[in-house]
Amino acid sequence: MDCASTLYSHRNNGLMTRSLEKLLEDAHLCGELKLGGRKLKEFPVTNKYDLSDTTIADLSKNCFTHFPAEVIKFWSLESLNLYHNAIRSIPNTITSLQSLVHLDLSRNRLTCLPSAMCQLPLEILLLSNNKLKQLPTEIGFCKTLIELDVSCNVLINLPPQLGQLSSLKCLNAQNNLLIELPLELTYIKLARLNVSLNRIASLPVELRLMSCLECLDVANNPLVSPPTAVCIKGRIHIFKWLELKSIKEGRNRGSSWKFNSLKSNNHSLDSNMDSLTLSETTSLVHSSDEGANGSMEYLNKSDRKHRETNRYNNNASPEIIHVSKSNGNMSTNANKIYSSNNNGIKLNDKPTHHTQSYREYKEFLKQQRAQESIYKGKVQTPDINYDQKDIRPYTKPRIPEIVSTPVKNLSLPVSSSPSTPNVWSKNNTQITKNKLQFTMKREYDKAREEAELVKQLRNTIESRLKMSLPSELSPALNDGVVLCYLANHVKPRSVASIHVPSPAVPKLTMARCRRNVDNFLEACRKIGVNEKLICCAVDILEGKGIVQVAITVAELLKFHTTKTQSQTVHVPSLLNV
């Protein structure tokens, strides 16, 4: 029985070894490492395959107790998945992964995060189901962060530096020990915010200003402001309640200093009327007993009373505004503010009969403008019908008249001074046409030369590498494979290693394409091509500088000696399109 179990375990180990060998080989070819769900305690050691240019690594559902040190060497890693392991800490050497944009550390045993991790260009950071007590204050340096998930931890508060994450769109902080939300969180344009299952008692009033917020979840919190009955109705009702609260707080705080500022500053009448609008006067006159309960009906009542006040103000005197309530028990007169009684508040040290209403001010301006128009000889009164004789006709400014004569005897008016040049002469028109023709000819010649260079580049590659290229030449050279083989054709072994697409992965990753292009350009420099005539890597990768590539290849072929012309370079059949 023991022999049978031993044999079975050896067989399983052999199968596991062979499968790992196959996965490492695939990662070497395509740049994607898939080791998820294999219960690995250590990263597999391999000297046979080079995994340094891996772009995607999936190490989820294993038994790693520490961050794999081998992953630090993956300089081109873009996505790392360490979900469901037993990792307790993150090393500071993680800063070497400067291409990492997606990091998943969910379901581990992390208690803190290193500040060095905030130096990475992360876009998605998943830290749920850990034991984090706080986030590093350096998290404000993650300017490219779009999604942050810190749910199911033991966070007591969120750092104010989250307000510096201008690109953050999604924040999930549910199931923590949060007591309040930082005010700085309202500065960013969040689209989704989840703070459910916490200990938050009140929401900041500034939360209503987050116009980009589409989803807000505050369920299962001991909320008092706003109450739970309002929070159940959803985001819109929460924002309305916070708006009402801000109005009430602003009325209680600002009812005194608004009029004191008018008393202390000697502004003009126009600025006084701008700072004291009718809506503010109405909000000051209304007592706070109607909005004390915080119900939504107060908003509708205030809108109706605001319209009634506007309609009532049209018939009121300019100095005294009467605002009466519908129940008739209370009548508040705004003459307590504007009248000249001893109990009133004086706007200035001057007597009160100098105070004007906005309507009187506008009438005064109309009269003043009418008087000014009288002095100018034009009376602008809308009620008076003008006589047609009083209106002087509009006369255009005179221009030189052109005599209409036959084309053969065309003559223009001659100027009094003989030294003035004739602008309408045929010579100037002929010069302009010649310039235009010369410019068009030059552009045409330039386009023809570029087309010749591209055609020569195609013929050179097809004749020397014995392959056929597609109609679009730029996409065929993007990965740099053809150019590397062309460099080896000019000088053998000038490019030591070339990344070639395989049948399983017909398209190379951007990192491998960039390495091929860099190797080709370095080979051109070693062979002796002038640095000024070498194209840039962007010209090849983006396919927008095909003319510059053609110039570089033409200069490269000048170094092709007669001894190597008989040599042939083997090009894989996958490249033949």
Coordinates of C-alpha atoms in Angstrom, one line a residue:
M1 CA 0.0 0.0 0.0
D2 CA 2.8 2.4 0.9
C3 CA 4.6 1.6 -2.4
A4 CA 1.5 2.3 -4.4
S5 CA 1.0 5.7 -2.6
T6 CA 4.6 6.6 -3.2
L7 CA 4.4 5.7 -6.8
Y8 CA 1.2 7.8 -7.2
S9 CA 2.9 10.8 -5.6
H10 CA 5.9 10.5 -7.8
R11 CA 3.7 10.3 -10.9
N12 CA 1.8 13.5 -9.8
N13 CA 5.1 15.3 -9.2
G14 CA 6.2 14.3 -12.6
L15 CA 3.0 15.6 -14.2
M16 CA 3.2 18.8 -12.3
T17 CA 6.9 19.3 -13.3
R18 CA 6.0 18.7 -17.0
S19 CA 3.1 21.1 -16.9
L20 CA 5.1 23.8 -15.2
E21 CA 7.8 23.3 -17.8
K22 CA 5.2 23.8 -20.5
L23 CA 3.8 27.0 -18.8
L24 CA 7.2 28.5 -18.5
E25 CA 7.9 27.8 -22.2
D26 CA 4.6 29.5 -23.2
A27 CA 5.5 32.5 -21.0
H28 CA 8.9 32.7 -22.7
L29 CA 7.2 32.7 -26.1
C30 CA 4.2 35.0 -25.6
G31 CA 5.1 37.0 -22.5
E32 CA 2.2 35.9 -20.4
L33 CA 2.9 33.8 -17.2
K34 CA -0.1 31.7 -15.9
L35 CA 0.7 29.9 -12.7
G36 CA -2.7 30.4 -10.9
G37 CA -4.3 27.8 -8.7
R38 CA -1.2 25.5 -8.3
K39 CA -0.6 25.8 -4.5
L40 CA 2.9 27.0 -5.0
K41 CA 4.9 28.0 -2.0
E42 CA 7.9 29.2 -3.9
F43 CA 8.4 30.6 -7.3
P44 CA 9.6 27.9 -9.8
V45 CA 13.3 28.2 -10.5
T46 CA 14.3 28.0 -14.1
N47 CA 17.5 28.8 -16.0
K48 CA 16.3 27.5 -19.3
Y49 CA 13.8 30.3 -20.1
D50 CA 14.2 34.0 -20.0
L51 CA 11.1 35.5 -18.4
S52 CA 12.4 39.1 -17.9
D53 CA 10.2 40.5 -20.6
T54 CA 6.9 39.1 -19.2
T55 CA 4.1 41.5 -19.4
I56 CA 1.3 39.6 -17.6
A57 CA 1.8 37.4 -14.5
D58 CA -1.0 35.4 -12.9
L59 CA 0.1 34.0 -9.5
S60 CA -3.3 33.9 -7.9
K61 CA -4.6 31.1 -5.6
N62 CA -1.2 29.9 -4.4
C63 CA 0.5 29.6 -1.0
F64 CA 3.1 32.4 -1.3
T65 CA 4.0 33.8 2.2
H66 CA 6.1 36.6 0.8
F67 CA 6.3 38.6 -2.3
P68 CA 8.1 36.6 -5.0
A69 CA 11.6 38.1 -5.5
E70 CA 11.8 36.7 -9.1
V71 CA 8.9 39.0 -10.1
I72 CA 10.9 42.0 -9.3
K73 CA 13.2 41.2 -12.3
F74 CA 10.2 41.4 -14.8
W75 CA 11.1 44.9 -15.9
S76 CA 8.3 45.1 -18.5
L77 CA 5.5 43.7 -16.3
E78 CA 2.2 45.5 -16.8
S79 CA -0.3 43.3 -14.8
L80 CA 0.4 41.3 -11.6
N81 CA -2.3 39.1 -10.0
L82 CA -1.4 37.8 -6.5
Y83 CA -5.0 37.2 -5.4
H84 CA -5.7 34.7 -2.6
N85 CA -2.2 34.1 -1.2
A86 CA -0.7 34.5 2.3
I87 CA 1.6 37.5 1.6
R88 CA 2.3 39.6 4.7
S89 CA 4.4 42.4 3.4
I90 CA 5.5 44.1 0.2
P91 CA 9.2 44.9 -0.3
N92 CA 10.5 48.3 -1.3
T93 CA 12.2 46.9 -4.3
I94 CA 8.8 46.8 -6.0
T95 CA 9.7 50.3 -7.4
S96 CA 11.7 48.5 -10.2
L97 CA 8.4 47.5 -11.8
Q98 CA 7.9 50.9 -13.6
S99 CA 5.5 49.5 -16.2
L100 CA 3.1 48.0 -13.7
V101 CA -0.5 49.5 -14.1
H102 CA -2.6 46.7 -12.6
L103 CA -1.9 45.2 -9.2
D104 CA -4.2 42.7 -7.4
L105 CA -3.3 41.9 -3.8
S106 CA -6.8 40.9 -2.6
R107 CA -7.2 38.2 0.0
N108 CA -3.8 38.3 1.6
R109 CA -2.5 39.1 5.1
L110 CA -1.2 42.6 4.5
T111 CA -1.2 44.9 7.6
C112 CA 0.5 47.9 6.0
L113 CA 1.7 49.2 2.6
P114 CA 5.2 50.5 1.8
S115 CA 5.4 54.1 0.7
A116 CA 7.6 53.0 -2.2
M117 CA 4.6 51.3 -3.8
C118 CA 3.1 54.8 -4.4
Q119 CA 5.9 55.5 -6.9
L120 CA 4.5 53.0 -9.4
P121 CA 2.3 54.2 -12.4
L122 CA -0.7 52.2 -11.1
E123 CA -4.1 52.6 -12.6
I124 CA -5.9 49.8 -10.8
L125 CA -5.0 48.8 -7.2
L126 CA -7.1 46.1 -5.5
L127 CA -6.4 45.6 -1.7
S128 CA -9.6 44.0 -0.4
N129 CA -9.9 41.4 2.3
N130 CA -6.6 42.2 4.0
K131 CA -5.8 43.6 7.5
L132 CA -4.8 47.1 6.6
K133 CA -5.2 49.6 9.4
Q134 CA -4.3 52.7 7.4
L135 CA -3.2 53.8 3.9
P136 CA 0.1 55.5 3.4
T137 CA -0.1 59.3 3.1
E138 CA 2.1 59.1 0.0
I139 CA -0.9 57.6 -1.9
G140 CA -1.5 61.2 -3.2
F141 CA 1.5 60.6 -5.6
C142 CA -0.5 58.0 -7.5
K143 CA -1.7 60.5 -10.0
T144 CA -2.7 57.9 -12.6
L145 CA -4.8 55.8 -10.2
I146 CA -8.3 55.2 -11.6
E147 CA -9.7 52.4 -9.4
L148 CA -9.0 51.8 -5.7
D149 CA -10.5 48.9 -3.7
V150 CA -9.8 48.8 0.0
S151 CA -12.9 47.0 1.1
C152 CA -13.0 44.4 3.9
N153 CA -10.1 45.8 6.0
V154 CA -9.9 47.5 9.4
L155 CA -9.4 51.1 8.2
I156 CA -10.4 53.8 10.7
N157 CA -10.1 56.7 8.4
L158 CA -9.1 57.6 4.8
P159 CA -6.1 59.9 4.2
P160 CA -6.9 63.4 3.0
Q161 CA -4.3 62.9 0.3
L162 CA -7.0 61.0 -1.7
G163 CA -8.2 64.4 -2.8
Q164 CA -5.0 64.7 -4.9
L165 CA -5.9 61.7 -7.1
S166 CA -7.3 63.7 -10.0
S167 CA -7.8 60.6 -12.1
L168 CA -9.6 58.4 -9.5
K169 CA -13.1 57.3 -10.7
C170 CA -14.0 54.4 -8.5
L171 CA -13.4 54.0 -4.7
N172 CA -14.6 51.0 -2.8
A173 CA -14.2 51.3 1.0
Q174 CA -17.0 49.1 2.3
N175 CA -16.9 46.9 5.4
N176 CA -14.3 48.9 7.3
L177 CA -14.3 50.9 10.6
L178 CA -14.6 54.4 9.0
I179 CA -16.1 57.1 11.2
E180 CA -16.2 59.9 8.7
L181 CA -15.3 60.8 5.1
P182 CA -12.5 63.3 4.5
L183 CA -13.6 66.7 3.0
E184 CA -10.8 66.4 0.4
L185 CA -12.6 63.4 -1.1
T186 CA -15.2 65.8 -2.6
Y187 CA -12.5 67.6 -4.6
I188 CA -12.1 64.8 -7.2
K189 CA -14.5 63.7 -9.9
L190 CA -15.5 60.3 -8.6
A191 CA -18.1 58.2 -10.5
R192 CA -18.6 55.4 -8.0
L193 CA -18.3 55.6 -4.2
N194 CA -19.1 52.7 -1.8
V195 CA -18.7 53.3 1.9
S196 CA -21.4 50.9 3.1
L197 CA -21.0 48.7 6.2
N198 CA -19.0 51.3 8.2
R199 CA -19.5 53.5 11.3
I200 CA -20.2 56.8 9.5
A201 CA -22.7 59.1 11.4
S202 CA -22.8 62.1 9.1
L203 CA -21.9 63.0 5.5
P204 CA -20.1 66.2 4.6
V205 CA -22.3 68.9 3.1
E206 CA -19.9 69.4 0.3
L207 CA -20.7 65.9 -1.0
R208 CA -23.7 67.4 -2.9
L209 CA -21.2 69.2 -5.1
M210 CA -19.9 66.0 -6.7
S211 CA -21.8 66.3 -9.9
C212 CA -19.9 63.4 -11.6
L213 CA -21.0 60.9 -9.0
E214 CA -23.2 58.3 -10.6
C215 CA -23.4 55.6 -7.8
L216 CA -23.3 56.3 -4.1
D217 CA -23.7 53.5 -1.5
V218 CA -24.0 54.4 2.2
A219 CA -26.1 51.5 3.3
N220 CA -25.7 49.9 6.8
N221 CA -24.2 53.0 8.5
P222 CA -25.5 54.6 11.7
L223 CA -26.3 57.8 9.8
V224 CA -28.0 60.7 11.5
S225 CA -27.2 63.4 9.0
P226 CA -28.9 62.7 6.6
P227 CA -31.2 60.3 8.3
T228 CA -31.6 56.7 7.2
A229 CA -35.1 57.4 5.7
V230 CA -33.5 59.8 3.2
C231 CA -30.5 57.6 2.4
I232 CA -32.8 54.7 1.5
K233 CA -34.3 56.8 -1.3
G234 CA -31.0 57.1 -3.1
R235 CA -28.3 59.6 -4.2
I236 CA -30.6 62.3 -5.5
H237 CA -32.6 62.6 -2.2
I238 CA -29.3 62.6 -0.2
F239 CA -28.0 65.5 -2.3
K240 CA -31.3 67.4 -1.9
W241 CA -31.2 66.9 1.9
L242 CA -27.5 68.1 2.0
E243 CA -28.5 71.1 -0.1
L244 CA -31.2 72.0 2.3
K245 CA -28.9 71.7 5.2
S246 CA -26.3 73.9 3.6
I247 CA -29.0 76.6 3.0
K248 CA -30.0 76.5 6.7
E249 CA -26.5 76.6 7.9
G250 CA -25.7 79.5 5.6
R251 CA -28.8 81.4 6.8
N252 CA -27.8 80.9 10.5
R253 CA -24.2 81.9 10.0
G254 CA -24.5 84.6 7.3
S255 CA -27.7 86.5 8.2
S256 CA -25.7 89.0 10.4
W257 CA -22.4 89.5 8.5
K258 CA -24.1 90.2 5.1
F259 CA -25.7 93.4 6.4
N260 CA -22.7 94.4 8.6
S261 CA -20.5 94.3 5.5
L262 CA -23.0 96.7 3.8
K263 CA -22.8 99.0 6.8
S264 CA -19.0 99.1 7.0
N265 CA -18.2 99.4 3.3
N266 CA -19.2 102.6 1.3
H267 CA -19.9 100.8 -2.0
S268 CA -21.8 102.3 -4.9
L269 CA -25.5 101.7 -5.2
D270 CA -25.0 99.2 -8.0
S271 CA -22.7 97.0 -5.9
N272 CA -25.0 97.2 -2.9
M273 CA -27.9 96.0 -5.0
D274 CA -25.8 93.1 -6.4
S275 CA -24.8 92.0 -2.9
L276 CA -28.3 92.2 -1.5
T277 CA -30.7 90.4 -3.9
L278 CA -34.3 89.8 -3.4
S279 CA -33.8 86.0 -2.8
E280 CA -31.4 86.7 0.0
T281 CA -33.8 89.2 1.6
T282 CA -36.6 86.6 1.4
S283 CA -34.4 83.9 2.9
L284 CA -33.5 86.3 5.8
V285 CA -37.1 87.3 6.4
H286 CA -38.4 83.7 6.6
S287 CA -38.1 82.2 10.0
S288 CA -36.5 78.9 10.6
D289 CA -39.5 77.2 12.1
E290 CA -40.8 75.9 8.7
G291 CA -37.5 74.1 7.8
A292 CA -36.6 72.7 11.2
N293 CA -37.9 69.3 10.4
G294 CA -35.7 68.9 7.3
S295 CA -38.5 67.6 5.1
M296 CA -38.5 67.9 1.4
E297 CA -41.8 69.9 1.5
Y298 CA -39.9 72.9 2.6
L299 CA -38.1 73.2 -0.7
N300 CA -41.5 73.4 -2.5
K301 CA -42.8 75.9 0.0
S302 CA -39.8 78.1 -0.4
D303 CA -40.1 78.1 -4.2
R304 CA -43.8 79.1 -4.0
K305 CA -43.1 81.9 -1.5
H306 CA -40.2 83.1 -3.6
R307 CA -42.6 83.4 -6.6
E308 CA -45.2 85.1 -4.4
T309 CA -42.6 87.6 -3.1
N310 CA -41.5 88.4 -6.6
R311 CA -45.1 89.0 -7.7
Y312 CA -45.9 91.0 -4.6
N313 CA -42.7 93.1 -5.0
N314 CA -44.0 94.6 -8.3
N315 CA -46.7 96.5 -6.4
A316 CA -44.7 97.3 -3.3
S317 CA -43.0 100.6 -2.5
P318 CA -39.4 100.9 -3.4
E319 CA -38.2 101.4 0.2
I320 CA -40.4 98.9 2.1
I321 CA -41.1 95.3 1.2
H322 CA -43.9 93.5 3.0
V323 CA -43.6 89.7 3.2
S324 CA -46.6 88.1 4.9
K325 CA -47.2 84.4 5.7
S326 CA -50.2 82.6 4.5
N327 CA -51.5 81.8 8.0
G328 CA -51.8 85.5 8.9
N329 CA -50.3 85.1 12.4
M330 CA -47.0 86.8 11.5
S331 CA -46.2 89.7 9.2
T332 CA -42.6 90.7 8.7
N333 CA -41.8 94.1 7.2
A334 CA -38.5 94.6 5.5
N335 CA -38.7 98.2 6.5
K336 CA -37.0 97.1 9.7
I337 CA -33.9 97.0 7.5
Y338 CA -34.4 99.9 5.1
S339 CA -36.6 102.4 7.0
S340 CA -35.2 105.4 8.9
N341 CA -36.6 104.4 12.3
N342 CA -34.4 104.3 15.3
N343 CA -34.8 100.5 15.6
G344 CA -33.7 100.0 12.0
I345 CA -30.2 99.3 10.7
K346 CA -28.5 102.1 8.8
L347 CA -26.7 101.3 5.7
N348 CA -24.5 104.4 5.9
D349 CA -24.0 107.3 8.2
K350 CA -25.9 109.5 5.7
P351 CA -29.7 110.1 6.2
T352 CA -32.0 107.4 4.9
H353 CA -33.7 109.6 2.3
H354 CA -30.5 109.2 0.1
T355 CA -31.2 105.4 -0.3
Q356 CA -32.6 104.5 -3.7
S357 CA -34.2 101.3 -4.9
Y358 CA -33.0 99.5 -8.0
R359 CA -36.0 100.6 -10.0
E360 CA -35.3 104.3 -9.2
Y361 CA -31.7 103.8 -10.1
K362 CA -32.7 102.4 -13.5
E363 CA -35.1 105.3 -14.1
F364 CA -32.4 107.8 -13.2
L365 CA -30.0 106.2 -15.7
K366 CA -32.7 106.4 -18.5
Q367 CA -33.2 110.1 -17.8
Q368 CA -29.5 110.8 -17.7
R369 CA -29.0 109.0 -21.1
A370 CA -31.9 110.9 -22.6
Q371 CA -30.3 114.2 -21.5
E372 CA -27.0 113.2 -23.0
S373 CA -28.7 112.4 -26.3
I374 CA -30.3 115.8 -26.4
Y375 CA -26.9 117.5 -26.1
K376 CA -25.7 115.4 -29.0
G377 CA -28.7 116.4 -31.2
K378 CA -30.4 113.0 -31.1
V379 CA -33.4 112.4 -28.8
Q380 CA -33.7 108.7 -28.1
T381 CA -37.2 108.2 -26.7
P382 CA -39.0 105.0 -27.5
D383 CA -42.5 106.5 -27.3
I384 CA -41.9 109.3 -29.9
N385 CA -42.4 108.6 -33.6
Y386 CA -39.6 110.2 -35.6
D387 CA -40.4 112.3 -38.6
Q388 CA -38.8 111.1 -41.8
K389 CA -37.3 114.5 -42.5
D390 CA -35.4 114.6 -39.3
I391 CA -33.5 111.4 -40.1
R392 CA -30.4 111.9 -42.2
P393 CA -29.8 109.2 -44.8
Y394 CA -26.7 107.1 -44.4
T395 CA -24.0 107.9 -46.9
K396 CA -21.2 105.4 -47.8
P397 CA -17.6 106.7 -47.9
R398 CA -16.5 107.4 -51.4
I399 CA -14.2 105.0 -53.2
P400 CA -12.4 105.5 -56.6
E401 CA -14.8 104.9 -59.4
I402 CA -13.8 102.3 -62.0
V403 CA -14.6 103.2 -65.6
S404 CA -16.4 100.4 -67.4
T405 CA -14.5 100.1 -70.7
P406 CA -13.8 97.2 -73.0
V407 CA -11.2 94.7 -72.0
K408 CA -8.7 95.8 -74.6
N409 CA -8.8 99.4 -73.5
L410 CA -9.1 98.7 -69.7
S411 CA -8.0 101.8 -67.8
L412 CA -8.2 102.5 -64.1
P413 CA -8.3 106.0 -62.5
V414 CA -4.8 107.4 -62.4
S415 CA -3.7 108.8 -59.1
S416 CA -2.6 112.4 -58.7
S417 CA 0.9 111.4 -57.7
P418 CA 3.0 109.6 -60.3
S419 CA 5.0 107.8 -57.7
T420 CA 2.1 105.8 -56.4
P421 CA 2.2 102.1 -57.7
N422 CA -0.7 100.7 -59.5
V423 CA -2.1 97.9 -57.2
W424 CA -4.3 96.4 -59.9
S425 CA -1.6 95.9 -62.5
K426 CA -1.3 92.7 -64.5
N427 CA 2.3 92.3 -63.5
N428 CA 1.5 91.8 -59.8
T429 CA -1.2 89.2 -60.7
Q430 CA 1.3 87.4 -62.9
I431 CA 3.8 87.3 -60.1
T432 CA 1.3 85.8 -57.7
K433 CA 0.3 83.1 -60.2
N434 CA 4.0 82.2 -60.8
K435 CA 4.6 81.9 -57.0
L436 CA 1.6 79.6 -56.7
Q437 CA 2.7 77.5 -59.6
F438 CA 6.2 77.2 -58.2
T439 CA 4.9 76.1 -54.7
M440 CA 2.6 73.5 -56.2
K441 CA 5.4 72.2 -58.4
R442 CA 7.7 71.9 -55.5
E443 CA 5.1 70.0 -53.4
Y444 CA 4.5 67.7 -56.3
D445 CA 8.2 67.0 -56.7
K446 CA 8.5 66.3 -53.0
A447 CA 5.6 63.8 -53.0
R448 CA 7.0 62.1 -56.1
E449 CA 10.4 61.7 -54.5
E450 CA 8.9 60.3 -51.3
A451 CA 6.9 57.8 -53.4
E452 CA 10.1 56.7 -55.2
L453 CA 11.8 56.2 -51.9
V454 CA 9.0 54.0 -50.5
K455 CA 8.9 52.0 -53.8
Q456 CA 12.7 51.5 -53.7
L457 CA 12.4 50.3 -50.0
R458 CA 9.8 47.7 -51.0
N459 CA 11.8 46.5 -54.0
T460 CA 15.0 46.3 -51.8
I461 CA 13.4 44.2 -49.1
E462 CA 11.6 41.8 -51.5
S463 CA 14.6 41.3 -53.7
R464 CA 17.2 40.8 -51.0
L465 CA 15.1 38.9 -48.4
K466 CA 13.2 36.9 -51.1
M467 CA 9.8 37.7 -49.6
S468 CA 6.6 39.4 -50.6
L469 CA 5.2 42.4 -48.6
P470 CA 1.6 43.5 -48.4
S471 CA 0.2 46.6 -50.1
E472 CA 0.5 48.6 -46.8
L473 CA 4.2 48.7 -46.1
S474 CA 4.2 50.4 -42.7
P475 CA 2.3 47.7 -40.7
A476 CA 4.7 45.1 -42.1
L477 CA 7.7 46.9 -40.5
N478 CA 6.1 47.9 -37.2
D479 CA 7.5 44.9 -35.3
G480 CA 11.0 45.4 -36.6
V481 CA 11.5 41.8 -37.6
V482 CA 12.0 42.4 -41.3
L483 CA 14.4 45.3 -40.6
C484 CA 16.5 43.1 -38.3
Y485 CA 16.8 40.5 -41.0
L486 CA 17.8 43.2 -43.4
A487 CA 20.5 44.4 -41.1
N488 CA 21.8 40.8 -40.8
H489 CA 21.8 40.6 -44.6
V490 CA 24.1 43.6 -44.8
K491 CA 26.4 42.4 -42.0
P492 CA 25.8 38.9 -40.6
R493 CA 25.2 38.7 -36.8
S494 CA 24.8 42.4 -36.4
V495 CA 21.5 41.7 -34.6
A496 CA 22.2 38.8 -32.2
S497 CA 18.6 38.0 -31.2
I498 CA 15.4 38.7 -33.0
H499 CA 11.9 38.2 -31.5
V500 CA 9.8 36.5 -34.1
P501 CA 6.0 35.8 -33.9
S502 CA 5.0 32.2 -33.5
P503 CA 1.9 30.4 -35.0
A504 CA 0.3 30.4 -31.5
V505 CA 1.0 34.1 -30.9
P506 CA 1.0 35.7 -34.4
K507 CA 1.4 39.3 -33.0
L508 CA 4.3 40.4 -30.8
T509 CA 3.9 42.4 -27.7
M510 CA 4.8 46.1 -27.7
A511 CA 7.9 45.4 -25.5
R512 CA 9.3 42.9 -28.0
C513 CA 8.6 45.1 -31.0
R514 CA 10.4 47.9 -29.3
R515 CA 13.4 45.6 -28.6
N516 CA 13.6 44.6 -32.2
V517 CA 13.5 48.2 -33.4
D518 CA 16.2 49.2 -30.9
N519 CA 18.4 46.3 -32.0
F520 CA 18.0 47.4 -35.7
L521 CA 18.9 51.0 -35.0
E522 CA 21.9 50.0 -32.9
A523 CA 23.0 47.7 -35.7
C524 CA 22.8 50.6 -38.1
R525 CA 25.1 52.7 -35.8
K526 CA 27.6 49.9 -35.5
I527 CA 27.7 49.3 -39.3
G528 CA 28.5 52.9 -39.8
V529 CA 25.3 54.7 -40.9
N530 CA 25.5 58.5 -40.2
E531 CA 23.6 59.3 -37.1
K532 CA 21.8 62.2 -38.8
L533 CA 20.3 59.8 -41.4
I534 CA 19.1 57.2 -38.8
C535 CA 15.3 57.3 -38.2
C536 CA 13.7 57.3 -34.8
A537 CA 12.1 54.3 -33.1
V538 CA 8.7 56.1 -33.2
D539 CA 8.9 56.3 -37.0
I540 CA 8.9 52.5 -37.2
L541 CA 6.6 51.6 -34.4
E542 CA 3.8 54.0 -35.3
G543 CA 4.3 53.7 -39.0
K544 CA 4.2 57.5 -39.7
G545 CA 7.8 58.0 -40.8
I546 CA 8.1 55.5 -43.6
V547 CA 10.1 58.0 -45.7
Q548 CA 12.7 58.3 -42.9
V549 CA 12.9 54.5 -42.7
A550 CA 13.5 54.3 -46.4
I551 CA 16.3 56.8 -46.2
T552 CA 17.9 54.8 -43.3
V553 CA 17.7 51.6 -45.3
A554 CA 19.1 53.2 -48.4
E555 CA 22.1 54.4 -46.4
L556 CA 22.5 51.0 -44.7
L557 CA 22.7 49.2 -48.1
K558 CA 25.7 51.3 -49.1
F559 CA 27.7 49.2 -46.6
H560 CA 26.7 45.9 -48.3
T561 CA 30.0 44.5 -49.5
T562 CA 30.3 42.2 -52.6
K563 CA 31.5 39.4 -50.4
T564 CA 28.2 39.1 -48.6
Q565 CA 25.9 39.6 -51.6
S566 CA 25.9 35.9 -52.3
Q567 CA 24.9 35.1 -48.8
T568 CA 21.2 34.5 -48.2
V569 CA 19.3 35.2 -45.0
H570 CA 16.7 32.7 -43.9
V571 CA 13.4 34.4 -43.2
P572 CA 10.7 32.5 -41.3
S573 CA 7.7 31.6 -43.4
L574 CA 5.4 33.3 -41.0
L575 CA 6.7 36.7 -42.1
N576 CA 5.9 36.1 -45.8
V577 CA 2.6 37.8 -46.3

